Every structure is written in structure tokens, then in C-alpha cells.
């Protein structure tokens, strides 16, 4: 652990787990249950200020951010949800793979960055894959509910597998195959690695093509190089995949040609459920060094305790982190992340204020947790820790309402829904929107798989149904092009926050219903999520 990380951890543990005394201004609470836009503006302005240095995990910005959020919840009279403390420790490792590596397959040599990327979550100083047989396994999907298994009749233990990105539904645009244009989790790169690890593979290389990936090679390269964060277990993540990689389309076609195979023909064959994995009769060799260090970040967790079923929980969440401060040739650049996701963090505070006041008037039967997660931007790490059950077993979580980038402009006559026919939470969304005179509008880019890319998904994998509230760029086309994950995502005093007000009122409606009605919303579509929930409910 570097001296900076060590000092930050000490500061966080000693200075913030109990929280400082709230100021007189913080202690002056509005006793109404209506949305206070002045509160929200002040929270966003503060969290997205240069003083918070872009809210990078494991930085001084984290100290300020988790301190601010904790103080706000304490001033509202909430209790800490982690052993009566507001901070849940998140043990993280930072892994930096040496990019002076070469991938050799057969007589071909590929260059890191230009032709491929490779990294690992294993906390080892050296990853060394030698003489590993290379196999093409189509989409790398094992999905019983779709009667699909690309790994049937093959053992890939110790082998290097090459897989296609996305799923057959997107490739064919056939609504009867998977879910057509809308990406399923089986199409996400994270799933490809998870399934290959379950199958015992030594390495996975996902073939990059811009349309099915939904981003250019430059995004793959930047996202898979440099320092990456991961949770750490007691076995140094030995169960994780040794090599998580990508290949460019050009490198892939060279590879298949060297094996006297046609990549395009095999890709076409992979669209059929009777596809059989194909050995390339080549071996792969790849070794790279890792720089590994350990540190501790924190989720912020606050609680309203239920009066009749205190061990049943509704969770309202948003991630607090952004990209921090980056050093450039022209000086430091602060990525303040005002919309993504100071707006969501501000909303959780305001929702907590409103629900706390409602609770004082008539206590909710169930408990409500307000969670602000760390390291969402680097892999949903904080929410993954929360979903581990260390704090609350997921079988006791009724549902999750997750906010990730709000509509800071004027209100709309619709609310966005991510995913279709997934769970009964969609019924709650539709009914609550209808009360507001709004209608449900389906995700305009379902092929991008946004449902699988925010913190609620960590809970979904553990069986907890939820809703994602996200409006990145939907009302402001300029946002994605010029502000999203860029230095320009700053607070503006010109924002009306009409959309924020609408969505906070809607979230309060749904959360308060679930906190009293005893319902356990169910998954509707067959999936691993549904199976996991059924197991938990049976227990």
C-alpha cells in the first residue's frame, strides 16, 4: 500500500466512520415531504465542485465525498447501516499490467494495444499462459432458457477461447432469437469472461467489432489498460480468469486465416444453436507482469429501520464516484461528474430527507437502506461488495431503485425503462409514472445493454429485482457527445432540475409503497436472476 493510500485509509477509518457533528445549517431540516430543489442544487454544486477533485476512489476526493454524504444522512436522523456506522469498507486491489507484452499464436505475433488487450483480476506478479490450445466457441454462451450452449461437447480447461461479442439476437435482428436487437446479459463482455472461467479456460479473447460492441476499439484499449480496480478475496482472486482479453477484427481474421479457416464463415455458423466449437489447431503463449497494490475504499450506507419487518429492506442507491483528477501535459484536469453521478448522489440525500419525514409521521413497516457505492466507474466494485451479503443477505432485499445520471433539465411526459419483461418492478414503474401523467418509454438503444452497466446489476445477479433511473443524454443530445465521462460534465446554475423533481417523486412513491405493502416483486423472464431469487425465497 502506498503512503497516500495508507494515510487515506487511516483518515477514513478514524475520522469518518463515526461522522463529524452536523453543522447548524445541516441540522435545520425541512419538515415537508415535497422535493426541495434548493437542497438538490446545493448538493450537486458541492459534490461536483473542484474542491472534491472529481470524487476519485482512494483519493482525497473520496475523503471529502463520503464525509459529506455521511454528515447529510446523520443530520437527517438516519443511522449507519454498517455496524451502526455510515461507511462500509470495500477492500480493493489495484492491478496494472505491463503493456510490454506480446501475444503469440502459432507463427503470428500480436502487439498490445494495437492488436489486442490483456489483463487479469488475479493478484499475481506474473501471468504466464504457455502452449494453450486455441478454440473458437462462437458467442461463448451457455443459456439453458434459450436452449443454447456453445460449450457443449468440448472441454476448454486450460485452453484459450476466442468468442464473439454481443449475442445471436443482435447479429440476426430476429426477435425470436434471444431478444433480438436488445442485448441480453449473455452478450456482455463481463458474461463472456465469467462463463469461460466457469468452464476452466486459461484465457479469453473477445473479437471486437464496433456495431455489436457499441463502441470503437479505442474504448476497448483505454478501458483495458492502465490501473484497474477489483475486489479481493482471501485467495488473491485465484478463481478469476487468468487472462481477460480482446482482439481486433483484423488480428482475428489473420489468426483464422493462419489456421486455414474463414472467420466470417464460422461467425455465420455460430448463429445456429447446433454450432460446434472449432479448434484452430494452434497454441497461444502470453506472459505479462502485474504491479499489484491494496487499499480500502468505502460505500456510504444509511438506514431507516422498519417498525414491523425491520429485516426486510428496500434499497435506494447511486454511485458517488467519478474519474477524479488526471494529469495532462497542459496541467491537471478535474472530471467533476456533475450529472454522472453527483446528481444521483444528491437525489439519494433528498429522497432520504423526504422518506425520513414520512417515516416520522407514520413509520414504514420495512426498513429502507440508502447506499452510495464506490468504484462504479471502474467495474461496479462497491455494489458488488454490497451484494456479497456482508451487510445484508440479498434474500432480505425486496427491491433496488438505482439512480445513475438524472435529467437535470425540464421535466418530460415519459420515464425511461431499461429492459423489457424482466420483473414486476416494471409494473411499479408504469403505475407510478401514470400517476404523474407520464408514460413509459423503452430504452432507445437496447442494443447497448445499459441494464447491465450500472450498480443495480450487481444486485440483479444475486436475485434482487430493481429499476435503473438514468437519463444520460436523452433530453440533452449534446451530453453524450461532449460531456459524458469528460471534463465538461460540470454543474450549471441554469439547470431547471424539472426532470430530477419528477423522478425523485416517482422513486419516493415506489419506495414508500414497497416499504409498506409486503410485496416481493418477482422476476418474470426466465434467467439466472429468477432462479437465484426462487432459491432465496424457498429458503
Coordinates of C-alpha atoms in Angstrom, one line a residue:
X1 CA 0.0 0.0 0.0
X2 CA 1.4 3.4 -0.9
X3 CA 1.8 6.1 1.8
X4 CA -1.1 8.1 0.2
X5 CA -3.5 5.1 0.3
X6 CA -2.4 4.2 3.8
X7 CA -3.0 7.8 5.1
X8 CA -6.3 8.0 3.3
X9 CA -7.5 4.7 4.8
X10 CA -6.5 5.9 8.3
X11 CA -8.2 9.2 7.8
X12 CA -11.4 7.5 6.6
X13 CA -11.4 4.9 9.3
X14 CA -10.7 7.2 12.2
X15 CA -12.3 10.4 11.0
X16 CA -15.4 9.4 9.2
X17 CA -16.9 6.1 10.4
X18 CA -18.4 7.9 13.3
X19 CA -19.0 11.1 11.3
X20 CA -18.4 14.7 12.5
X21 CA -21.1 16.6 14.2
X22 CA -23.6 18.2 11.7
X23 CA -23.5 21.9 11.3
X24 CA -26.4 24.1 12.4
X25 CA -27.3 24.5 8.7
X26 CA -27.4 20.8 8.2
X27 CA -29.4 20.2 11.3
X28 CA -32.2 22.6 10.1
X29 CA -34.5 20.2 8.3
X30 CA -37.4 20.9 6.1
X31 CA -40.4 19.1 7.7
X32 CA -42.3 18.8 4.4
X33 CA -42.4 15.8 2.1
X34 CA -42.2 17.8 -1.1
X35 CA -39.0 18.0 -3.2
X36 CA -36.7 20.9 -2.3
X37 CA -34.8 21.9 -5.5
X38 CA -32.6 24.3 -3.5
X39 CA -31.3 21.3 -1.5
X40 CA -30.6 19.4 -4.6
X41 CA -28.8 22.2 -6.3
X42 CA -26.6 22.7 -3.3
X43 CA -25.7 19.0 -3.1
X44 CA -24.8 18.8 -6.8
X45 CA -22.9 22.0 -6.7
X46 CA -20.9 20.8 -3.7
X47 CA -20.2 17.3 -4.8
X48 CA -19.3 18.4 -8.3
X49 CA -17.0 21.3 -7.2
X50 CA -13.3 21.3 -7.8
X51 CA -12.8 21.0 -4.1
X52 CA -13.9 17.4 -4.3
X53 CA -11.3 16.7 -7.0
X54 CA -13.6 14.6 -9.2
X55 CA -14.5 12.1 -6.5
X56 CA -11.9 9.5 -7.4
X57 CA -11.9 6.4 -5.2
X58 CA -8.8 6.2 -2.9
X59 CA -8.1 9.9 -3.2
X60 CA -8.6 13.0 -1.0
X61 CA -11.8 13.4 -3.1
X62 CA -13.1 10.2 -1.6
X63 CA -12.5 11.5 1.9
X64 CA -14.5 14.7 1.2
X65 CA -17.3 12.9 -0.6
X66 CA -18.0 10.1 1.9
X67 CA -17.7 12.6 4.7
X68 CA -20.2 14.9 3.1
X69 CA -22.7 12.2 2.4
X70 CA -22.4 10.7 5.9
X71 CA -22.9 14.1 7.5
X72 CA -26.0 14.7 5.5
X73 CA -27.6 11.3 6.4
X74 CA -26.6 11.8 10.1
X75 CA -28.2 15.3 10.1
X76 CA -31.4 13.7 8.8
X77 CA -31.5 11.4 11.8
X78 CA -30.7 8.2 9.9
X79 CA -28.5 5.5 11.4
X80 CA -25.4 4.0 9.9
X81 CA -26.2 0.6 8.3
X82 CA -22.8 -1.0 8.8
X83 CA -22.4 -1.9 12.5
X84 CA -24.1 1.5 13.2
X85 CA -21.6 3.2 11.1
X86 CA -22.1 5.0 7.8
X87 CA -19.1 3.6 6.0
X88 CA -18.9 0.1 4.7
X89 CA -15.2 -0.8 3.9
X90 CA -14.6 -2.1 0.4
X91 CA -11.2 -3.9 0.1
X92 CA -9.8 -3.2 -3.3
X93 CA -6.8 -4.2 -5.3
X94 CA -5.2 -2.1 -8.0
X95 CA -3.7 -4.1 -10.8
X96 CA -1.5 -2.6 -13.5
X97 CA -0.5 -4.9 -16.3
X98 CA 2.8 -4.2 -18.0
X99 CA 1.9 -3.3 -21.6
X100 CA 5.3 -4.5 -23.0
X101 CA 3.7 -7.9 -23.8
X102 CA 3.3 -9.9 -27.0
X103 CA 0.6 -12.5 -27.8
X104 CA 2.0 -15.3 -29.9
X105 CA -0.4 -17.7 -31.6
X106 CA 1.2 -20.2 -34.0
X107 CA 3.6 -18.2 -36.1
X108 CA 1.8 -14.9 -35.5
X109 CA 2.8 -12.2 -33.0
X110 CA 0.4 -9.5 -31.9
X111 CA 1.2 -6.2 -30.3
X112 CA -0.6 -5.0 -27.1
X113 CA -2.9 -2.0 -27.7
X114 CA -2.7 -2.2 -31.5
X115 CA -3.9 -5.8 -32.0
X116 CA -5.1 -7.0 -28.6
X117 CA -5.6 -6.1 -24.9
X118 CA -5.0 -8.4 -21.9
X119 CA -5.4 -8.0 -18.2
X120 CA -6.3 -10.1 -15.1
X121 CA -8.1 -9.9 -11.8
X122 CA -5.7 -12.4 -10.3
X123 CA -3.5 -10.7 -7.8
X124 CA -0.2 -12.3 -9.0
X125 CA 3.0 -10.6 -10.1
X126 CA 3.2 -12.7 -13.2
X127 CA 0.6 -14.2 -15.5
X128 CA 2.1 -16.9 -17.8
X129 CA 0.0 -18.9 -20.2
X130 CA 2.0 -21.3 -22.2
X131 CA 1.1 -23.7 -25.1
X132 CA -2.6 -23.2 -24.6
X133 CA -4.8 -24.7 -27.3
X134 CA -6.9 -22.1 -29.1
X135 CA -10.6 -22.8 -29.6
X136 CA -13.4 -20.7 -31.3
X137 CA -16.5 -21.1 -29.2
X138 CA -18.9 -18.9 -31.1
X139 CA -20.6 -16.5 -28.7
X140 CA -19.4 -18.3 -25.6
X141 CA -22.9 -18.6 -24.3
X142 CA -24.4 -21.3 -22.0
X143 CA -28.1 -20.3 -21.7
X144 CA -30.5 -23.2 -20.8
X145 CA -33.5 -20.9 -21.0
X146 CA -32.7 -20.3 -24.7
X147 CA -31.7 -23.9 -25.3
X148 CA -28.2 -22.7 -26.2
X149 CA -24.8 -24.0 -25.2
X150 CA -21.7 -23.1 -27.2
X151 CA -19.6 -25.2 -24.8
X152 CA -21.4 -28.4 -25.4
X153 CA -19.3 -31.4 -26.2
X154 CA -16.0 -29.6 -25.5
X155 CA -13.6 -29.3 -22.6
X156 CA -11.8 -25.9 -22.6
X157 CA -9.9 -26.5 -19.4
X158 CA -6.5 -24.7 -19.7
X159 CA -7.4 -23.5 -23.2
X160 CA -7.6 -20.1 -24.9
X161 CA -11.0 -19.4 -26.2
X162 CA -12.0 -16.9 -28.9
X163 CA -15.6 -15.6 -28.6
X164 CA -17.9 -13.1 -30.4
X165 CA -19.2 -10.0 -28.6
X166 CA -23.0 -9.5 -28.1
X167 CA -25.4 -12.3 -28.8
X168 CA -27.1 -14.0 -31.8
X169 CA -30.2 -11.9 -31.4
X170 CA -28.4 -8.7 -32.2
X171 CA -26.5 -10.3 -35.1
X172 CA -29.7 -11.5 -36.8
X173 CA -32.1 -8.8 -35.6
X174 CA -34.5 -11.8 -35.1
X175 CA -36.8 -11.1 -32.2
X176 CA -37.4 -14.8 -31.8
X177 CA -33.6 -15.4 -31.1
X178 CA -32.6 -14.4 -27.6
X179 CA -34.2 -10.9 -27.5
X180 CA -33.4 -9.7 -31.0
X181 CA -31.8 -6.2 -31.1
X182 CA -31.9 -5.8 -27.4
X183 CA -28.8 -7.1 -25.7
X184 CA -29.1 -9.8 -23.1
X185 CA -26.6 -10.3 -20.4
X186 CA -25.2 -13.2 -22.4
X187 CA -24.0 -10.5 -24.9
X188 CA -22.0 -8.5 -22.3
X189 CA -18.2 -8.9 -22.2
X190 CA -18.4 -9.5 -18.5
X191 CA -20.5 -12.6 -19.0
X192 CA -18.1 -13.9 -21.6
X193 CA -15.3 -13.9 -19.0
X194 CA -17.5 -15.3 -16.2
X195 CA -18.7 -18.3 -18.3
X196 CA -15.2 -19.0 -19.6
X197 CA -13.9 -19.0 -16.0
X198 CA -16.6 -21.5 -15.0
X199 CA -15.6 -23.6 -18.0
X200 CA -12.0 -23.6 -16.8
X201 CA -10.4 -21.6 -19.6
X202 CA -6.9 -20.1 -19.2
X203 CA -7.6 -17.1 -21.5
X204 CA -10.4 -15.5 -23.3
X205 CA -10.2 -13.1 -26.3
X206 CA -13.4 -11.3 -27.4
X207 CA -13.4 -10.3 -31.0
X208 CA -14.1 -6.6 -31.3
X209 CA -16.5 -5.3 -33.9
X210 CA -17.8 -1.8 -33.4
X211 CA -21.5 -2.4 -34.1
X212 CA -22.1 -5.3 -31.8
X213 CA -19.8 -3.9 -29.1
X214 CA -21.4 -0.5 -29.4
X215 CA -18.1 1.3 -29.1
X216 CA -14.9 1.6 -31.2
X217 CA -11.6 -0.1 -30.5
X218 CA -10.2 3.0 -28.8
X219 CA -12.7 2.5 -25.9
X220 CA -11.6 -1.1 -25.5
X221 CA -8.0 -0.1 -25.5
X222 CA -8.4 2.7 -22.9
X223 CA -10.7 0.7 -20.7
X224 CA -8.4 -2.3 -20.5
X225 CA -5.0 -0.7 -20.0
X226 CA -3.6 1.3 -17.1
X227 CA -4.6 0.6 -13.5
X228 CA -7.7 -1.4 -13.0
X229 CA -9.5 -1.9 -9.7
X230 CA -11.0 -5.2 -8.4
X231 CA -12.4 -6.7 -5.2
X232 CA -10.0 -9.1 -3.5
X233 CA -10.7 -12.3 -1.7
X234 CA -8.6 -14.4 0.7
X235 CA -7.1 -16.4 -2.2
X236 CA -5.8 -13.5 -4.2
X237 CA -8.6 -13.9 -6.7
X238 CA -7.2 -17.3 -7.8
X239 CA -10.7 -18.3 -9.1
X240 CA -10.7 -15.4 -11.6
X241 CA -9.9 -15.9 -15.2
X242 CA -6.1 -15.7 -15.7
X243 CA -6.3 -13.6 -18.9
X244 CA -9.2 -11.3 -19.9
X245 CA -8.6 -10.1 -23.4
X246 CA -9.9 -8.6 -26.6
X247 CA -8.7 -9.0 -30.3
X248 CA -9.2 -6.5 -33.1
X249 CA -11.2 -7.8 -36.1
X250 CA -8.1 -7.5 -38.3
X251 CA -6.0 -9.6 -35.9
X252 CA -8.8 -12.2 -35.6
X253 CA -9.0 -12.6 -39.4
X254 CA -5.3 -13.0 -39.6
X255 CA -5.5 -15.7 -36.9
X256 CA -8.2 -17.7 -38.6
X257 CA -6.5 -17.4 -41.9
X258 CA -3.3 -18.8 -40.4
X259 CA -5.4 -21.8 -39.3
X260 CA -6.8 -22.2 -42.8
X261 CA -10.2 -21.2 -41.5
X262 CA -12.6 -18.4 -42.5
X263 CA -13.6 -16.2 -39.6
X264 CA -16.7 -14.9 -41.5
X265 CA -17.9 -18.4 -42.3
X266 CA -17.5 -19.6 -38.7
X267 CA -19.2 -16.4 -37.4
X268 CA -22.2 -17.2 -39.5
X269 CA -22.3 -20.8 -38.3
X270 CA -22.2 -19.5 -34.7
X271 CA -25.7 -18.1 -35.2
X272 CA -27.2 -21.6 -35.0
X273 CA -27.9 -23.5 -31.8
X274 CA -26.3 -26.6 -33.2
X275 CA -23.0 -24.8 -33.6
X276 CA -20.0 -26.8 -32.5
X277 CA -16.8 -25.3 -31.1
X278 CA -13.9 -25.4 -33.5
X279 CA -10.3 -26.0 -32.6
X280 CA -7.8 -23.8 -34.5
X281 CA -5.0 -26.4 -34.0
X282 CA -2.8 -23.6 -32.8
X283 CA -1.3 -22.8 -29.4
X284 CA -1.2 -19.4 -27.6
X285 CA 1.6 -18.0 -25.5
X286 CA 1.3 -14.9 -23.4
X287 CA 3.1 -13.6 -20.3
X288 CA 2.9 -10.3 -18.6
X289 CA 3.9 -8.8 -15.3
X290 CA 1.5 -7.1 -12.9
X291 CA 2.0 -4.3 -10.4
X292 CA -0.4 -5.1 -7.5
X293 CA -1.2 -2.9 -4.5
X294 CA -4.0 -3.0 -2.0
X295 CA -6.2 -0.2 -0.5
X296 CA -9.6 0.3 1.1
X297 CA -12.4 2.4 -0.3
X298 CA -15.9 2.9 1.2
X299 CA -19.6 2.7 0.4
X300 CA -21.8 5.1 2.3
X301 CA -24.8 3.3 3.9
X302 CA -27.6 4.8 5.9
X303 CA -30.8 3.3 7.2
X304 CA -34.4 3.9 8.3
X305 CA -35.5 1.0 10.4
X306 CA -38.9 -0.6 9.8
X307 CA -41.5 -0.9 12.5
X308 CA -42.9 -4.4 11.7
X309 CA -40.4 -6.1 9.3
X310 CA -37.1 -4.4 10.0
X311 CA -35.1 -7.3 8.4
X312 CA -36.8 -6.7 5.0
X313 CA -35.1 -4.0 3.0
X314 CA -35.9 -1.6 0.2
X315 CA -32.6 -0.1 -1.2
X316 CA -32.3 3.3 -2.8
X317 CA -28.8 3.8 -4.4
X318 CA -26.5 5.8 -6.5
X319 CA -22.7 5.7 -7.0
X320 CA -20.7 8.6 -5.6
X321 CA -17.5 8.2 -7.6
X322 CA -16.3 9.7 -10.8
X323 CA -12.9 9.8 -12.6
X324 CA -11.0 12.1 -10.2
X325 CA -8.2 14.3 -11.5
X326 CA -6.0 13.4 -14.4
X327 CA -2.6 14.9 -15.0
X328 CA -2.0 16.1 -18.6
X329 CA 0.6 18.0 -20.5
X330 CA -1.4 21.1 -20.0
X331 CA -1.9 20.6 -16.3
X332 CA -4.4 18.7 -14.1
X333 CA -7.9 18.2 -15.4
X334 CA -10.7 17.6 -12.9
X335 CA -13.6 15.3 -14.0
X336 CA -16.3 16.6 -11.8
X337 CA -19.1 14.3 -13.0
X338 CA -22.0 16.6 -12.1
X339 CA -24.6 14.7 -14.0
X340 CA -22.8 11.3 -13.6
X341 CA -23.3 11.0 -10.8
X342 CA -23.3 13.9 -8.4
X343 CA -27.0 14.3 -9.5
X344 CA -27.8 10.8 -8.4
X345 CA -26.0 11.1 -5.1
X346 CA -27.8 14.4 -4.4
X347 CA -31.1 12.7 -5.2
X348 CA -30.4 9.9 -2.6
X349 CA -30.0 12.6 0.1
X350 CA -33.2 14.3 -0.9
X351 CA -35.1 11.1 -1.1
X352 CA -33.8 10.1 2.3
X353 CA -35.0 13.5 3.7
X354 CA -38.5 13.0 2.3
X355 CA -38.8 9.4 3.3
X356 CA -37.4 10.2 6.8
X357 CA -40.1 12.9 7.3
X358 CA -42.8 10.4 6.1
X359 CA -41.3 7.8 8.5
X360 CA -41.6 10.3 11.4
X361 CA -45.2 10.9 10.6
X362 CA -46.0 7.1 10.2
X363 CA -43.2 4.6 10.4
X364 CA -42.6 2.3 7.4
X365 CA -43.1 -1.4 8.1
X366 CA -40.0 -2.4 6.3
X367 CA -36.5 -0.8 6.5
X368 CA -35.0 1.4 3.8
X369 CA -31.3 1.5 3.0
X370 CA -29.7 4.5 1.3
X371 CA -26.5 3.3 -0.4
X372 CA -23.9 5.4 -2.2
X373 CA -21.5 3.0 -3.9
X374 CA -17.8 3.4 -4.6
X375 CA -16.0 2.5 -7.8
X376 CA -19.0 2.1 -10.1
X377 CA -17.0 3.6 -12.9
X378 CA -14.3 1.0 -12.6
X379 CA -16.4 -2.1 -12.6
X380 CA -19.4 -1.9 -10.2
X381 CA -17.0 -2.7 -7.4
X382 CA -18.8 -1.1 -4.4
X383 CA -22.1 -2.5 -5.4
X384 CA -20.6 -6.0 -5.8
X385 CA -19.3 -5.8 -2.2
X386 CA -22.7 -4.7 -1.1
X387 CA -24.3 -7.6 -3.0
X388 CA -21.9 -10.1 -1.2
X389 CA -24.3 -10.2 1.7
X390 CA -21.8 -9.0 4.2
X391 CA -24.0 -6.1 5.2
X392 CA -27.5 -7.6 4.5
X393 CA -28.2 -11.0 2.9
X394 CA -29.6 -10.4 -0.5
X395 CA -32.6 -12.7 0.2
X396 CA -33.7 -10.0 2.7
X397 CA -33.6 -7.2 0.0
X398 CA -37.0 -6.7 -1.5
X399 CA -36.0 -4.5 -4.4
X400 CA -33.5 -1.9 -5.5
X401 CA -34.1 1.6 -7.0
X402 CA -30.8 2.8 -8.6
X403 CA -30.0 6.2 -9.9
X404 CA -27.2 6.8 -12.4
X405 CA -27.3 10.3 -14.1
X406 CA -30.5 12.3 -13.8
X407 CA -32.4 14.6 -16.2
X408 CA -31.2 18.0 -14.8
X409 CA -33.2 19.8 -17.5
X410 CA -37.0 20.3 -17.8
X411 CA -39.5 17.5 -16.9
X412 CA -40.8 15.2 -19.6
X413 CA -44.0 13.3 -20.3
X414 CA -42.2 9.9 -20.1
X415 CA -39.9 7.8 -18.0
X416 CA -37.3 5.6 -19.5
X417 CA -37.4 1.8 -18.8
X418 CA -34.3 -0.3 -19.2
X419 CA -35.1 -4.0 -20.1
X420 CA -38.4 -5.4 -21.1
X421 CA -40.5 -8.1 -19.4
X422 CA -37.7 -8.7 -16.8
X423 CA -39.5 -8.2 -13.5
X424 CA -42.7 -7.0 -11.8
X425 CA -40.8 -3.8 -10.9
X426 CA -41.7 -2.6 -14.4
X427 CA -45.4 -2.6 -13.3
X428 CA -44.5 -0.4 -10.3
X429 CA -42.7 2.0 -12.7
X430 CA -45.6 2.1 -15.1
X431 CA -48.2 2.8 -12.4
X432 CA -46.2 5.4 -10.6
X433 CA -45.5 7.2 -13.9
X434 CA -49.1 7.2 -14.8
X435 CA -50.0 9.0 -11.6
X436 CA -47.7 11.8 -12.8
X437 CA -49.4 11.9 -16.2
X438 CA -46.3 10.2 -17.8
X439 CA -45.9 7.2 -19.9
X440 CA -43.1 4.6 -20.1
X441 CA -40.7 5.0 -22.9
X442 CA -38.5 2.0 -23.7
X443 CA -34.7 2.3 -23.8
X444 CA -34.0 3.9 -27.2
X445 CA -30.7 2.0 -27.5
X446 CA -31.4 -1.5 -26.1
X447 CA -28.5 -2.9 -28.1
X448 CA -26.1 -1.1 -25.8
X449 CA -27.2 -3.2 -22.8
X450 CA -27.4 -0.3 -20.4
X451 CA -29.4 -2.5 -17.9
X452 CA -26.2 -4.5 -17.3
X453 CA -23.9 -1.5 -16.8
X454 CA -24.9 0.1 -13.6
X455 CA -24.9 -0.8 -9.9
X456 CA -28.4 -2.4 -9.8
X457 CA -27.0 -5.2 -11.9
X458 CA -24.7 -6.4 -9.1
X459 CA -27.8 -7.0 -7.1
X460 CA -29.7 -8.5 -10.0
X461 CA -27.1 -11.2 -10.4
X462 CA -27.9 -12.1 -6.8
X463 CA -31.6 -12.3 -7.5
X464 CA -32.7 -8.8 -6.3
X465 CA -35.1 -7.1 -8.8
X466 CA -34.6 -3.4 -9.5
X467 CA -35.1 -0.4 -11.6
X468 CA -32.5 1.8 -13.2
X469 CA -33.2 5.6 -13.4
X470 CA -30.9 7.0 -16.0
X471 CA -31.3 9.9 -18.3
X472 CA -27.8 10.4 -19.7
X473 CA -28.2 12.3 -23.0
X474 CA -31.9 11.5 -23.5
X475 CA -33.0 15.1 -23.0
X476 CA -29.7 16.7 -24.0
X477 CA -28.1 15.1 -27.1
X478 CA -25.0 17.2 -26.6
X479 CA -24.3 15.5 -23.3
X480 CA -23.1 12.1 -24.6
X481 CA -21.0 13.7 -27.4
X482 CA -19.3 16.4 -25.4
X483 CA -19.7 15.8 -21.6
X484 CA -20.2 12.2 -20.8
X485 CA -17.1 10.9 -18.9
X486 CA -15.4 14.1 -20.0
X487 CA -14.0 17.2 -18.1
X488 CA -17.1 19.2 -19.3
X489 CA -19.6 17.4 -17.1
X490 CA -19.9 20.4 -14.7
X491 CA -22.7 21.9 -12.6
X492 CA -24.7 24.6 -14.2
X493 CA -26.8 27.1 -12.3
X494 CA -29.1 27.2 -15.4
X495 CA -30.4 23.7 -14.9
X496 CA -34.1 23.7 -14.1
X497 CA -34.0 20.3 -12.4
X498 CA -37.6 19.6 -13.5
X499 CA -36.7 16.1 -14.5
X500 CA -34.9 15.5 -11.2
X501 CA -38.0 16.6 -9.3
X502 CA -40.2 14.2 -11.3
X503 CA -38.0 11.2 -10.9
X504 CA -37.5 11.8 -7.1
X505 CA -41.3 12.0 -6.6
X506 CA -41.7 8.8 -8.6
X507 CA -38.9 7.0 -6.7
X508 CA -40.4 8.1 -3.3
X509 CA -43.8 6.7 -4.5
X510 CA -42.4 3.3 -5.3
X511 CA -40.1 3.1 -2.3
X512 CA -42.9 4.0 0.1
X513 CA -45.3 1.5 -1.4
X514 CA -42.8 -1.3 -1.2
X515 CA -41.9 -0.3 2.4
X516 CA -45.5 -1.0 3.5
X517 CA -47.3 -3.4 1.2
X518 CA -45.4 -6.6 2.0
X519 CA -45.0 -7.4 -1.8
X520 CA -41.9 -9.3 -3.0
X521 CA -41.7 -8.3 -6.8
X522 CA -40.8 -11.3 -8.9
X523 CA -38.6 -11.8 -12.0
X524 CA -40.8 -12.6 -15.0
X525 CA -38.3 -13.7 -17.7
X526 CA -36.5 -17.0 -17.2
X527 CA -33.0 -16.2 -16.2
X528 CA -30.3 -16.9 -13.6
X529 CA -31.7 -13.9 -11.7
X530 CA -35.1 -15.6 -11.5
X531 CA -33.5 -18.9 -10.4
X532 CA -31.4 -17.3 -7.7
X533 CA -34.4 -15.4 -6.3
X534 CA -36.5 -18.5 -6.3
X535 CA -33.8 -20.3 -4.3
X536 CA -33.6 -17.5 -1.8
X537 CA -37.4 -17.2 -1.4
X538 CA -37.6 -21.0 -0.9
X539 CA -35.1 -20.7 2.0

